[in-house]
PDB file of C-alpha atoms and ligand atoms in Angstrom:
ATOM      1  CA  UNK A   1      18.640  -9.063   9.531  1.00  0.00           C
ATOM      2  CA  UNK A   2      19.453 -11.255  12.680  1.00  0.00           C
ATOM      3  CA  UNK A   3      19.579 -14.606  11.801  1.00  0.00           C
ATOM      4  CA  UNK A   4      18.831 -15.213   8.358  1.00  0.00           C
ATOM      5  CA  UNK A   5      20.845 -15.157   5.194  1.00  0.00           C
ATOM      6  CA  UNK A   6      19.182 -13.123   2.404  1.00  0.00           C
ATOM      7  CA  UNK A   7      20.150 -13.860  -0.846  1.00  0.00           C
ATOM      8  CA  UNK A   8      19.176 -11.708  -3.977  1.00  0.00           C
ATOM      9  CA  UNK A   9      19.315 -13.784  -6.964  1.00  0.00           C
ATOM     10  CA  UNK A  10      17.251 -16.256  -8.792  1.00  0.00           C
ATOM     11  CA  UNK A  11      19.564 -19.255  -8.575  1.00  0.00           C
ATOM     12  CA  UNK A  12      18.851 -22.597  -7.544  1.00  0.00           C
ATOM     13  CA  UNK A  13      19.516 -21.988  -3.863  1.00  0.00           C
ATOM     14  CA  UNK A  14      22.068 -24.409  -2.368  1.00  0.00           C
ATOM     15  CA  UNK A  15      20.691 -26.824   0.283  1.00  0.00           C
ATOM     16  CA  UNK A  16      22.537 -25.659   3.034  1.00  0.00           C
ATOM     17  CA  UNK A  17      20.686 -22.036   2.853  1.00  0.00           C
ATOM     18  CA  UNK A  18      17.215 -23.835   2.270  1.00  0.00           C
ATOM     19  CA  UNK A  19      17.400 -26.307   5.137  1.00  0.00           C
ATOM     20  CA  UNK A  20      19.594 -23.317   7.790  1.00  0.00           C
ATOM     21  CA  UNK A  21      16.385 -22.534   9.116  1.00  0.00           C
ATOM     22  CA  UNK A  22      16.448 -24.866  12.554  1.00  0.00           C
ATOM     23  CA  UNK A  23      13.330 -27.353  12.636  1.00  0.00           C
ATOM     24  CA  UNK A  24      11.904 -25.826  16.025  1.00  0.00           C
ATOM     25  CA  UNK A  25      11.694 -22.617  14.147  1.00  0.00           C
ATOM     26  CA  UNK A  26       9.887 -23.747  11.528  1.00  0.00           C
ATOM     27  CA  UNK A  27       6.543 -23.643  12.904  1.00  0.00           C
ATOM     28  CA  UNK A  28       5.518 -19.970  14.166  1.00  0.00           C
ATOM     29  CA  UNK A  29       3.422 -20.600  16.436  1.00  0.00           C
ATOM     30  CA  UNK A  30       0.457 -17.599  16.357  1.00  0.00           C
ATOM     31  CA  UNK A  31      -0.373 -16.690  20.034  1.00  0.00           C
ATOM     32  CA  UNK A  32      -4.232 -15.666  19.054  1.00  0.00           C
ATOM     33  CA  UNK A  33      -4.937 -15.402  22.486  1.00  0.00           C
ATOM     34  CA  UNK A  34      -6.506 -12.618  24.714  1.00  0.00           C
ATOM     35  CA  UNK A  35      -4.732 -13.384  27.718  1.00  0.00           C
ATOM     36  CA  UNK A  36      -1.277 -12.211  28.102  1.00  0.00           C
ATOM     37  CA  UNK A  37      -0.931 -15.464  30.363  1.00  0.00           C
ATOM     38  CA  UNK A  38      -2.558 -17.839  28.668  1.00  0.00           C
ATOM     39  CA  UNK A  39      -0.315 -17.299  26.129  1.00  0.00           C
ATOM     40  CA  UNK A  40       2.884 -17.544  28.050  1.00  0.00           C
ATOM     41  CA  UNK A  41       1.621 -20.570  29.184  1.00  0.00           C
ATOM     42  CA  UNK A  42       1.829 -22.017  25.748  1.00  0.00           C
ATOM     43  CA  UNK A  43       5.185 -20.545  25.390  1.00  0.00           C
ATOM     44  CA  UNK A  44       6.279 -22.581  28.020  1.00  0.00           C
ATOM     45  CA  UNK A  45       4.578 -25.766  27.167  1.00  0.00           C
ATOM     46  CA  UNK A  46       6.206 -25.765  23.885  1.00  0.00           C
ATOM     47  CA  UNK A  47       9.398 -24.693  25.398  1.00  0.00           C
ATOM     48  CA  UNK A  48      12.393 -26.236  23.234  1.00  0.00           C
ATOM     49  CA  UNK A  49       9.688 -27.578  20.843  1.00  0.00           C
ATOM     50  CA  UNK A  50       8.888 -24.594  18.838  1.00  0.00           C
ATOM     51  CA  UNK A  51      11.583 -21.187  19.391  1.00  0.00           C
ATOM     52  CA  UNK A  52       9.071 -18.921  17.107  1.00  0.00           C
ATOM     53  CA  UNK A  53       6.223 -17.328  17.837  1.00  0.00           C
ATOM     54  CA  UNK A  54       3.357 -14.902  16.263  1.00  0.00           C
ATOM     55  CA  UNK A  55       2.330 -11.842  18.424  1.00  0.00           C
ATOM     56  CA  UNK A  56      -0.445 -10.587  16.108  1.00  0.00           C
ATOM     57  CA  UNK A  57      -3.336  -7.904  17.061  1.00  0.00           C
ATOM     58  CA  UNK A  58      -4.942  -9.524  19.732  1.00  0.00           C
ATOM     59  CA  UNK A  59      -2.843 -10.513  22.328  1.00  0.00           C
ATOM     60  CA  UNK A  60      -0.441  -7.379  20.980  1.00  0.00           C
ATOM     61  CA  UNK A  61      -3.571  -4.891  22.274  1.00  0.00           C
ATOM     62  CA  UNK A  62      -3.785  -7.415  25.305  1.00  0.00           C
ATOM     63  CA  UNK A  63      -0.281  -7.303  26.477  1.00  0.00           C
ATOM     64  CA  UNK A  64       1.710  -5.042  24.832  1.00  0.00           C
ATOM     65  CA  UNK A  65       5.365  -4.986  25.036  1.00  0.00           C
ATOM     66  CA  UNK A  66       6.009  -7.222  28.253  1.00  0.00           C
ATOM     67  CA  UNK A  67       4.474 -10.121  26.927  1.00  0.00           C
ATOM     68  CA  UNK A  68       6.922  -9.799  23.671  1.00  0.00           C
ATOM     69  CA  UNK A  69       9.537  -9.455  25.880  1.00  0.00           C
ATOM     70  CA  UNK A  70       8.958 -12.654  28.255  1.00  0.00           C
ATOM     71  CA  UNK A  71       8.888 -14.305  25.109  1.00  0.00           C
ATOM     72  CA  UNK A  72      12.145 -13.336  23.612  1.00  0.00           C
ATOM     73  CA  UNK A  73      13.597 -13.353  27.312  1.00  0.00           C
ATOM     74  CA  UNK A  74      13.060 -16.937  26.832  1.00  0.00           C
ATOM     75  CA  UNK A  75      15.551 -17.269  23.590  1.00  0.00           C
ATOM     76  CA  UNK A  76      12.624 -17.059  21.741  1.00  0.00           C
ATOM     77  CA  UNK A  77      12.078 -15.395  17.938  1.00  0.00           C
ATOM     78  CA  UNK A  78       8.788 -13.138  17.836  1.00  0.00           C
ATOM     79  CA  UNK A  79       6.904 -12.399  14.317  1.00  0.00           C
ATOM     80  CA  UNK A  80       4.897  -9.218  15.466  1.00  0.00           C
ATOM     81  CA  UNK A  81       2.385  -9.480  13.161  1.00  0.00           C
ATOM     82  CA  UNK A  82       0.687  -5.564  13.518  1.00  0.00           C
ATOM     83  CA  UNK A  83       0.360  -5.445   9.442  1.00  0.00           C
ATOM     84  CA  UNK A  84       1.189  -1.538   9.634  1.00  0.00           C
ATOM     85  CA  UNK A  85      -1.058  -0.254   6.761  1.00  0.00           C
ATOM     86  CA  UNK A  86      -1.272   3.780   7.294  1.00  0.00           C
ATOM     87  CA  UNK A  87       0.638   7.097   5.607  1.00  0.00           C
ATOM     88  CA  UNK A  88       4.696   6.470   4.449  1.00  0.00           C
ATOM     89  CA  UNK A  89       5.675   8.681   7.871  1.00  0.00           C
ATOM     90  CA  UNK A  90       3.099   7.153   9.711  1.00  0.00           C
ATOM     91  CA  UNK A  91       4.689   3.958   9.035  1.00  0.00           C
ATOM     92  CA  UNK A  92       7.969   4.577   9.547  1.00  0.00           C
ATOM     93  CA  UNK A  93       7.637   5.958  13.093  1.00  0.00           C
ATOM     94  CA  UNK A  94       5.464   2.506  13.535  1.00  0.00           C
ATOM     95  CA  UNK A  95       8.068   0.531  12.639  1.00  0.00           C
ATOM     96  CA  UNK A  96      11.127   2.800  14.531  1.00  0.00           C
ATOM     97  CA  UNK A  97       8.996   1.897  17.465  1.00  0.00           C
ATOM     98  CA  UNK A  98       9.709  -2.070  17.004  1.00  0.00           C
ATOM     99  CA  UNK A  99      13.581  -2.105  17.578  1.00  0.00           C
ATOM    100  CA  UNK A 100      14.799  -2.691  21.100  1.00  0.00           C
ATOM    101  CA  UNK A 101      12.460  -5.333  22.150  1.00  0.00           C
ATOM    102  CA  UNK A 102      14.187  -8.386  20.077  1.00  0.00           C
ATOM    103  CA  UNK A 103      11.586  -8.500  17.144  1.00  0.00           C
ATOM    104  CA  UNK A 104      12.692 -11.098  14.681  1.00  0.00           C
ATOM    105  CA  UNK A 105      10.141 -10.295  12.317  1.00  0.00           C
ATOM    106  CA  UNK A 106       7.467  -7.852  10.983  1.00  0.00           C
ATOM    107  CA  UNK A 107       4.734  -7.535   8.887  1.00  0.00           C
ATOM    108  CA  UNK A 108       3.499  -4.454   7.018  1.00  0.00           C
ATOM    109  CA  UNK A 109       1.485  -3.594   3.794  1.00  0.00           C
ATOM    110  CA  UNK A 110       1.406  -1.054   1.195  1.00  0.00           C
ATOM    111  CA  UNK A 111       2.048   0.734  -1.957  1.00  0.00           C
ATOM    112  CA  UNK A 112       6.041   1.780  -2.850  1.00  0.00           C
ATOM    113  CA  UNK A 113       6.170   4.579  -0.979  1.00  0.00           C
ATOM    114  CA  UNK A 114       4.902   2.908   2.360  1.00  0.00           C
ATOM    115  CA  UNK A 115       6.928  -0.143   1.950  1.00  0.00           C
ATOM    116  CA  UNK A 116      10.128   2.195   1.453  1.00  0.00           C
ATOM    117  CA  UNK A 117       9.294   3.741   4.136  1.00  0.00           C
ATOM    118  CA  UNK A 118       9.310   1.055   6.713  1.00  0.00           C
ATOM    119  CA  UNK A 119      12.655  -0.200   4.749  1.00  0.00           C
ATOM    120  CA  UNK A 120      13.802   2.773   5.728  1.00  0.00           C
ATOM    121  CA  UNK A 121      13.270   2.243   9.397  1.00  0.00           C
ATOM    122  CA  UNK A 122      13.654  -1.710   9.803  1.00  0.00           C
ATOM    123  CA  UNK A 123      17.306  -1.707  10.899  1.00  0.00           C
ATOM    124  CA  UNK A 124      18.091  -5.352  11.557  1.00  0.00           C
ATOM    125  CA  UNK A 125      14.132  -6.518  12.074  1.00  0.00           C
ATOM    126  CA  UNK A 126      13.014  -9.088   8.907  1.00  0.00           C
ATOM    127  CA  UNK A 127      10.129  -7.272   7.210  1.00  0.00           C
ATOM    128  CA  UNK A 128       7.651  -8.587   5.471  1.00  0.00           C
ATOM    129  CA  UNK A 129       5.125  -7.807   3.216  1.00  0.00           C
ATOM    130  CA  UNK A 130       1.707  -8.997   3.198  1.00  0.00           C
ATOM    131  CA  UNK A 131       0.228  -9.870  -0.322  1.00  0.00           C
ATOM    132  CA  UNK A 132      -2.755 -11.085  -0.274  1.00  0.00           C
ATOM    133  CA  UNK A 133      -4.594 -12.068   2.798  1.00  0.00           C
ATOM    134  CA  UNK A 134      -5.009 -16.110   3.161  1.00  0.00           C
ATOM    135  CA  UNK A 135      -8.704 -15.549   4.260  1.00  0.00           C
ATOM    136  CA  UNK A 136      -9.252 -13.742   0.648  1.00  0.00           C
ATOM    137  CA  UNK A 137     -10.320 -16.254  -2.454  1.00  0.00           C
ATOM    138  CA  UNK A 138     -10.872 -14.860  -5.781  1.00  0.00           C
ATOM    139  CA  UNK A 139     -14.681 -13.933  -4.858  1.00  0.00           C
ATOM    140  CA  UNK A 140     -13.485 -11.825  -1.671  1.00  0.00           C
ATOM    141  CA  UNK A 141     -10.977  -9.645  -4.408  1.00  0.00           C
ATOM    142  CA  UNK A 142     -13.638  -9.019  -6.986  1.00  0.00           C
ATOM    143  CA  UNK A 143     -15.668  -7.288  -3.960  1.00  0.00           C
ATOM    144  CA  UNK A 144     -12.760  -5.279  -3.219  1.00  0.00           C
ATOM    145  CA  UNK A 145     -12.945  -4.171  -6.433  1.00  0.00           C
ATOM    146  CA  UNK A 146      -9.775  -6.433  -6.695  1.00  0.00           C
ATOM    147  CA  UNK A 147      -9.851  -8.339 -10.339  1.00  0.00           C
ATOM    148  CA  UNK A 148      -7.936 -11.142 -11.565  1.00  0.00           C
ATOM    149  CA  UNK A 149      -6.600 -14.401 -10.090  1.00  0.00           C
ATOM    150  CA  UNK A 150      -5.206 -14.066  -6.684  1.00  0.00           C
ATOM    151  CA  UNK A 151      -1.432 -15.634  -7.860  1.00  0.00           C
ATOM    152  CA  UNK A 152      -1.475 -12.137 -10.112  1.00  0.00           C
ATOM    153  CA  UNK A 153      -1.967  -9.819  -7.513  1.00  0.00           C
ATOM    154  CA  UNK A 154       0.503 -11.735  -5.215  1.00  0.00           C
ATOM    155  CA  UNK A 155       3.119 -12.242  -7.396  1.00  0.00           C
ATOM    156  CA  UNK A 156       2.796  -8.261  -8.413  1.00  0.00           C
ATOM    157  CA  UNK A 157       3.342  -7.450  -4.645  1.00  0.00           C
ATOM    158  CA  UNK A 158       5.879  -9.649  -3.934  1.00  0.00           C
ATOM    159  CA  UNK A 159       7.908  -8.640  -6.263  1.00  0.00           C
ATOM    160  CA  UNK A 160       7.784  -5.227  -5.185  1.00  0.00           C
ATOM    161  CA  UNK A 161       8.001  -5.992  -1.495  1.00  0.00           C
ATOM    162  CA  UNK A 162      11.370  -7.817  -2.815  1.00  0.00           C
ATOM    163  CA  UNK A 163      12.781  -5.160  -5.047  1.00  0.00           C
ATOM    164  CA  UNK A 164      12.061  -2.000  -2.476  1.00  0.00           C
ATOM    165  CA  UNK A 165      14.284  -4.215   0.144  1.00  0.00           C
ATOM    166  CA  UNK A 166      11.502  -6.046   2.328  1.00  0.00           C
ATOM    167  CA  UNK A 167      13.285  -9.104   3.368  1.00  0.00           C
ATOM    168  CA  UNK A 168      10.216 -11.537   2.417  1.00  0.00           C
ATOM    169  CA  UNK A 169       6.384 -11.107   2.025  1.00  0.00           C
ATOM    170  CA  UNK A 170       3.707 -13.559   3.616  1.00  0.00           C
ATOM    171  CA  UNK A 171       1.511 -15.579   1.014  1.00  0.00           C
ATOM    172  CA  UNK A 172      -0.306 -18.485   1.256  1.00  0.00           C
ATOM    173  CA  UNK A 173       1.157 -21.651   0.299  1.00  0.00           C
ATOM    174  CA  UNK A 174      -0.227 -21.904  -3.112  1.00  0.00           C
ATOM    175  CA  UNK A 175       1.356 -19.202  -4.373  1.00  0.00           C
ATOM    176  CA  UNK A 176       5.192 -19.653  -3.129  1.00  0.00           C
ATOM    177  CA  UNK A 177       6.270 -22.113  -5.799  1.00  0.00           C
ATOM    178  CA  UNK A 178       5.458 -19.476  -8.519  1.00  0.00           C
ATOM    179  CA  UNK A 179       6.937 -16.743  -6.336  1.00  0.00           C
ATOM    180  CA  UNK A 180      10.483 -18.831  -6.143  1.00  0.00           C
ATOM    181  CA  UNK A 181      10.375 -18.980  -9.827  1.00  0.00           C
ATOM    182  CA  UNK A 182       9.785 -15.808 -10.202  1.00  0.00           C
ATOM    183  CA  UNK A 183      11.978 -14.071  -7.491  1.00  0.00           C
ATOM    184  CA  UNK A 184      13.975 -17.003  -6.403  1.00  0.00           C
ATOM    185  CA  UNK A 185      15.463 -17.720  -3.320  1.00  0.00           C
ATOM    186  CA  UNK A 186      16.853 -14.696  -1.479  1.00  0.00           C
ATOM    187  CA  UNK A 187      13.683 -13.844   0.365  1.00  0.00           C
ATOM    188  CA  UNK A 188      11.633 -15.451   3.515  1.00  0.00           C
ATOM    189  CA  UNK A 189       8.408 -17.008   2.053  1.00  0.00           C
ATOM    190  CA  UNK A 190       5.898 -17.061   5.327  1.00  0.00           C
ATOM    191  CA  UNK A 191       2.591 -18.786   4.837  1.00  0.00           C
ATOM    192  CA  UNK A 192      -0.421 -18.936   7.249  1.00  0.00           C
ATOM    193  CA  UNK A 193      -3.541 -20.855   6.208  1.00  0.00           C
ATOM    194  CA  UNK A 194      -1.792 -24.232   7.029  1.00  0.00           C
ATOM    195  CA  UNK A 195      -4.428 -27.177   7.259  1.00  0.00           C
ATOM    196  CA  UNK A 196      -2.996 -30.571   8.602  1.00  0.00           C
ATOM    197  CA  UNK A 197      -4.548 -33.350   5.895  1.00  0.00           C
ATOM    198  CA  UNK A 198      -7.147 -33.664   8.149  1.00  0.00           C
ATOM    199  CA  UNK A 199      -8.247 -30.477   9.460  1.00  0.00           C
ATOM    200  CA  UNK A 200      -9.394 -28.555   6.232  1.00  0.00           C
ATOM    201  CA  UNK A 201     -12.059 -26.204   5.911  1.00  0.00           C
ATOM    202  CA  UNK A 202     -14.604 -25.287   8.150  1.00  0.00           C
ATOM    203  CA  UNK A 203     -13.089 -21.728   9.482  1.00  0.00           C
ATOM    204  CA  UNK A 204     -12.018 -18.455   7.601  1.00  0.00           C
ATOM    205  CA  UNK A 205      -9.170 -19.821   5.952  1.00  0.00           C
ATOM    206  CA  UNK A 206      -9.339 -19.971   2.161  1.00  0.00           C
ATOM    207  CA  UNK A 207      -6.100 -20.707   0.651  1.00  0.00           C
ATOM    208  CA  UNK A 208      -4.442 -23.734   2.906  1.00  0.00           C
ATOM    209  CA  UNK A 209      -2.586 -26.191   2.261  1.00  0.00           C
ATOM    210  CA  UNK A 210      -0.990 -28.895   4.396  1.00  0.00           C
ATOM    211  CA  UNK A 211       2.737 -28.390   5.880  1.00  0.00           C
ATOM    212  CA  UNK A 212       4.725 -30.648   3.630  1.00  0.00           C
ATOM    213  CA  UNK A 213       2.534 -29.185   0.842  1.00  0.00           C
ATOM    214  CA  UNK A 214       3.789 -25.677   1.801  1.00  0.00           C
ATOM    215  CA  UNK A 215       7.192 -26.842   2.102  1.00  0.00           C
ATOM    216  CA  UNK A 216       7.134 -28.607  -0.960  1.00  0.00           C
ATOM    217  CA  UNK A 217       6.526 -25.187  -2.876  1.00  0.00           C
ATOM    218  CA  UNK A 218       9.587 -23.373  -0.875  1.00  0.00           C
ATOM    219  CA  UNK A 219       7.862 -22.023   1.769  1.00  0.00           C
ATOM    220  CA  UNK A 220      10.182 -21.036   4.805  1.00  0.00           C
ATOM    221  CA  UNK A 221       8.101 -20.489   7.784  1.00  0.00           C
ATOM    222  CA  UNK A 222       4.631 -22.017   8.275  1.00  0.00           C
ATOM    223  CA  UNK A 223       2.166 -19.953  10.588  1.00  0.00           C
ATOM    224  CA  UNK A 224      -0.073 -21.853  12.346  1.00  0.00           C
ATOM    225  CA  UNK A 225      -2.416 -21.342  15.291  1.00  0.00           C
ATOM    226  CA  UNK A 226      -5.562 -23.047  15.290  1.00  0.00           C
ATOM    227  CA  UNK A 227      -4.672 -26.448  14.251  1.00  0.00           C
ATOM    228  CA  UNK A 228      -2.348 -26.784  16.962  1.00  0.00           C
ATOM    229  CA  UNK A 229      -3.936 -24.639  19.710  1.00  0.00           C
ATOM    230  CA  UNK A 230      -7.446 -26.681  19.489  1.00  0.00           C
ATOM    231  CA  UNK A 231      -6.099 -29.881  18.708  1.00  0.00           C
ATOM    232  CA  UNK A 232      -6.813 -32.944  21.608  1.00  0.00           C
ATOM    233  CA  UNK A 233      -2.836 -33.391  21.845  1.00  0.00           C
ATOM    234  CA  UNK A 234      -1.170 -30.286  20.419  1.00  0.00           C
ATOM    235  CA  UNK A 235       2.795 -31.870  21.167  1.00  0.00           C
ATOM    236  CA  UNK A 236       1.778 -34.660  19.537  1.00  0.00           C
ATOM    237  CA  UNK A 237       0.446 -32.790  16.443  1.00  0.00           C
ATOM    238  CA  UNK A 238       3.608 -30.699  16.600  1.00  0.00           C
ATOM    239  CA  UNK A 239       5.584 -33.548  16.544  1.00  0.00           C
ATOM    240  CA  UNK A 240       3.871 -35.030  13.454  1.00  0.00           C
ATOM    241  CA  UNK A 241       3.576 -31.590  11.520  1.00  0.00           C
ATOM    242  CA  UNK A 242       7.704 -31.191  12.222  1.00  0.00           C
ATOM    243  CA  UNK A 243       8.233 -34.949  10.768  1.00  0.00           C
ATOM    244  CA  UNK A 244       6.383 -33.943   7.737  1.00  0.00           C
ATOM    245  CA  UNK A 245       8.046 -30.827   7.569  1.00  0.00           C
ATOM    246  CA  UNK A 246      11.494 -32.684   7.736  1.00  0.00           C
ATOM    247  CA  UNK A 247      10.626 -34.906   5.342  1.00  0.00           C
ATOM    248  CA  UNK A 248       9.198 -32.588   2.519  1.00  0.00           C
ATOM    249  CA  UNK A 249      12.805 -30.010   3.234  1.00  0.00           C
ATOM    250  CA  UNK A 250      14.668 -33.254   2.723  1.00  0.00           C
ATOM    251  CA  UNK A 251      12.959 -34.181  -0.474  1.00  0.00           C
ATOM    252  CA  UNK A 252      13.621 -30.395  -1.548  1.00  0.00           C
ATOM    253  CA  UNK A 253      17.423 -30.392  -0.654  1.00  0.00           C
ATOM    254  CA  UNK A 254      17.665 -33.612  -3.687  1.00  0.00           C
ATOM    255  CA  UNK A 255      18.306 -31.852  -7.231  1.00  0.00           C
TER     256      UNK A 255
HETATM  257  O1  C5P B   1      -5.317 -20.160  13.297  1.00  0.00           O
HETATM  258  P1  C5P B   1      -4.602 -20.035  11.986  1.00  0.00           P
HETATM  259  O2  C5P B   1      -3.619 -21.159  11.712  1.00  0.00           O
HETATM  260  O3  C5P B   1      -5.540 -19.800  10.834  1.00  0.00           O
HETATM  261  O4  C5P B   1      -3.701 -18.738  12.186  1.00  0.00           O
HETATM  262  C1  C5P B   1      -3.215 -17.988  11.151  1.00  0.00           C
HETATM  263  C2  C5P B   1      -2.578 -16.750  11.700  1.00  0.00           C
HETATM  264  O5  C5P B   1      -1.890 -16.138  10.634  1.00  0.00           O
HETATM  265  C3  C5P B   1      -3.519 -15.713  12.270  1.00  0.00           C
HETATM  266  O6  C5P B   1      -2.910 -15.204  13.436  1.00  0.00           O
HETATM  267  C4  C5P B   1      -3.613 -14.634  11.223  1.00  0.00           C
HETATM  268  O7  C5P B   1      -3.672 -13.351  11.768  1.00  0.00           O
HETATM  269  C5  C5P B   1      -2.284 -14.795  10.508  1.00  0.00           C
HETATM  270  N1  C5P B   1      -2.229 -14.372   9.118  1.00  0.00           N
HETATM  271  C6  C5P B   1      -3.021 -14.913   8.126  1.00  0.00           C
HETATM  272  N2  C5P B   1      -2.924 -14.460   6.829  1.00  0.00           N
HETATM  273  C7  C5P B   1      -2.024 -13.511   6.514  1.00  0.00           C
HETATM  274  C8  C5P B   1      -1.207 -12.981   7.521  1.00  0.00           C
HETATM  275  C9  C5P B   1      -1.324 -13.440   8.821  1.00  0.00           C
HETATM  276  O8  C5P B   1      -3.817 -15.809   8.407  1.00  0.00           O
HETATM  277  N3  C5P B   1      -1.877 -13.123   5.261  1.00  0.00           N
END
């Protein structure tokens, strides 16, 4: 997988493989936009600031593959975030279809056979699995006819996206510190539903936490995309968000 260091054990990991992850990657940056220029634009605001950035369905259907491409064309990493969810073959065509375009990372969901399936056909891309979705509490599960706390159901998928060769699952933040002591430290924890102290609640995020929170736990990449695309000075919030971010991966490297 280009670019990252996957471990499979459930040592300690040393500091140096926690903190390799550059700062400016850190963030991924979700371009929930419909406008295949409005979202370059942002890629070129941020230019330098933040190298990695979340293609998901919207602007995917809106742009297709050139605007993936003027983003990596930029030295840019790109989390296509499709979350492939159909038949094992189905899937694995899917996911063929991603190389060649400089995908850093990719999300999918499943049961065994359609997570081996896109294992099968990831070649160098990062996939990960989707556990539970950070919009979903408790109350959302048990009308999916989903039952149990949501750390279960995530822990039960991670550790299946981990041992059928995914190379890391996204969670929410809450869960990751029971993850790394379950699983450890050879896979990519992702989390979305990151809140800045003082932008909690209020949209369809249910499981946030704040970015030195989620770092805290052992996260490795933080998606965000609200809090920085509506906020009155989104460098500046970048800026603080990265310090915090520093910080918290600083206090993690100390024993
Ligand atoms: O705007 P916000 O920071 O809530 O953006 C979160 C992004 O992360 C959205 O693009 C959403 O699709 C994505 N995501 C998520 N929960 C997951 C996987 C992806 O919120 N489990």
């Amino acid at each position: 997988m280009k670019g990252y260091k996957v471990r499979m054990n459930n040592d300690t990991p040393p500091a140096r493989i926690v903190n390799k992850i550059a700062l400016n990657e850190r963030i991924i940056f979700a371009l929930d936009f419909a406008d295949p220029a409005q979202a370059l634009g942002w890629v070129e605001r941020l230019d330098g600031r933040i190298r990695f950035f979340k293609v998901g369905l919207q602007l995917f259907t809106a742009g297709w593959w050139p605007v993936v491409d003027a983003i990596t064309a930029r030295g840019n990493k790109v989390m296509l975030d499709l979350k492939f969810f159909d038949i094992p073959e189905t899937v694995l065509r899917a996911v063929e279809q991603l190389h060649n375009h400089g995908v850093s990372l990719a999300t999918i969901h499943g049961n065994d056979p359609i997570i081996r399936a896109a294992v099968a056909a990831k070649g160098d891309i990062g996939l990960l699995a989707v556990t539970v979705l950070t919009s979903f509490d408790e109350d959302d599960m048990r009308k999916m006819g989903l039952n149990g706390p949501v750390a279960d159901l995530v822990g039960m998928r991670a550790r299946k996206a981990v041992e059928l060769g995914c190379d890391g699952v996204v969670c929410s933040a809450l869960e990751v510190a029971g993850l790394r002591a379950d699983l450890g430290a050879g896979f990519l924890a992702v989390t979305p539903g990151i809140r800045p102290a003082d932008r909690s609640g209020g949209d369809d995020q249910r499981r946030i936490a704040t970015p030195g929170a989620a770092i805290a736990n052992g996260a490795d990449h933080l998606v965000i995309g609200r809090p920085i695309s509506t906020a009155a000075d989104p460098l500046a919030l970048i800026d603080i968000i990265q310090q915090e971010i520093a910080v918290a991966l600083e206090r993690r490297s100390k024993p």
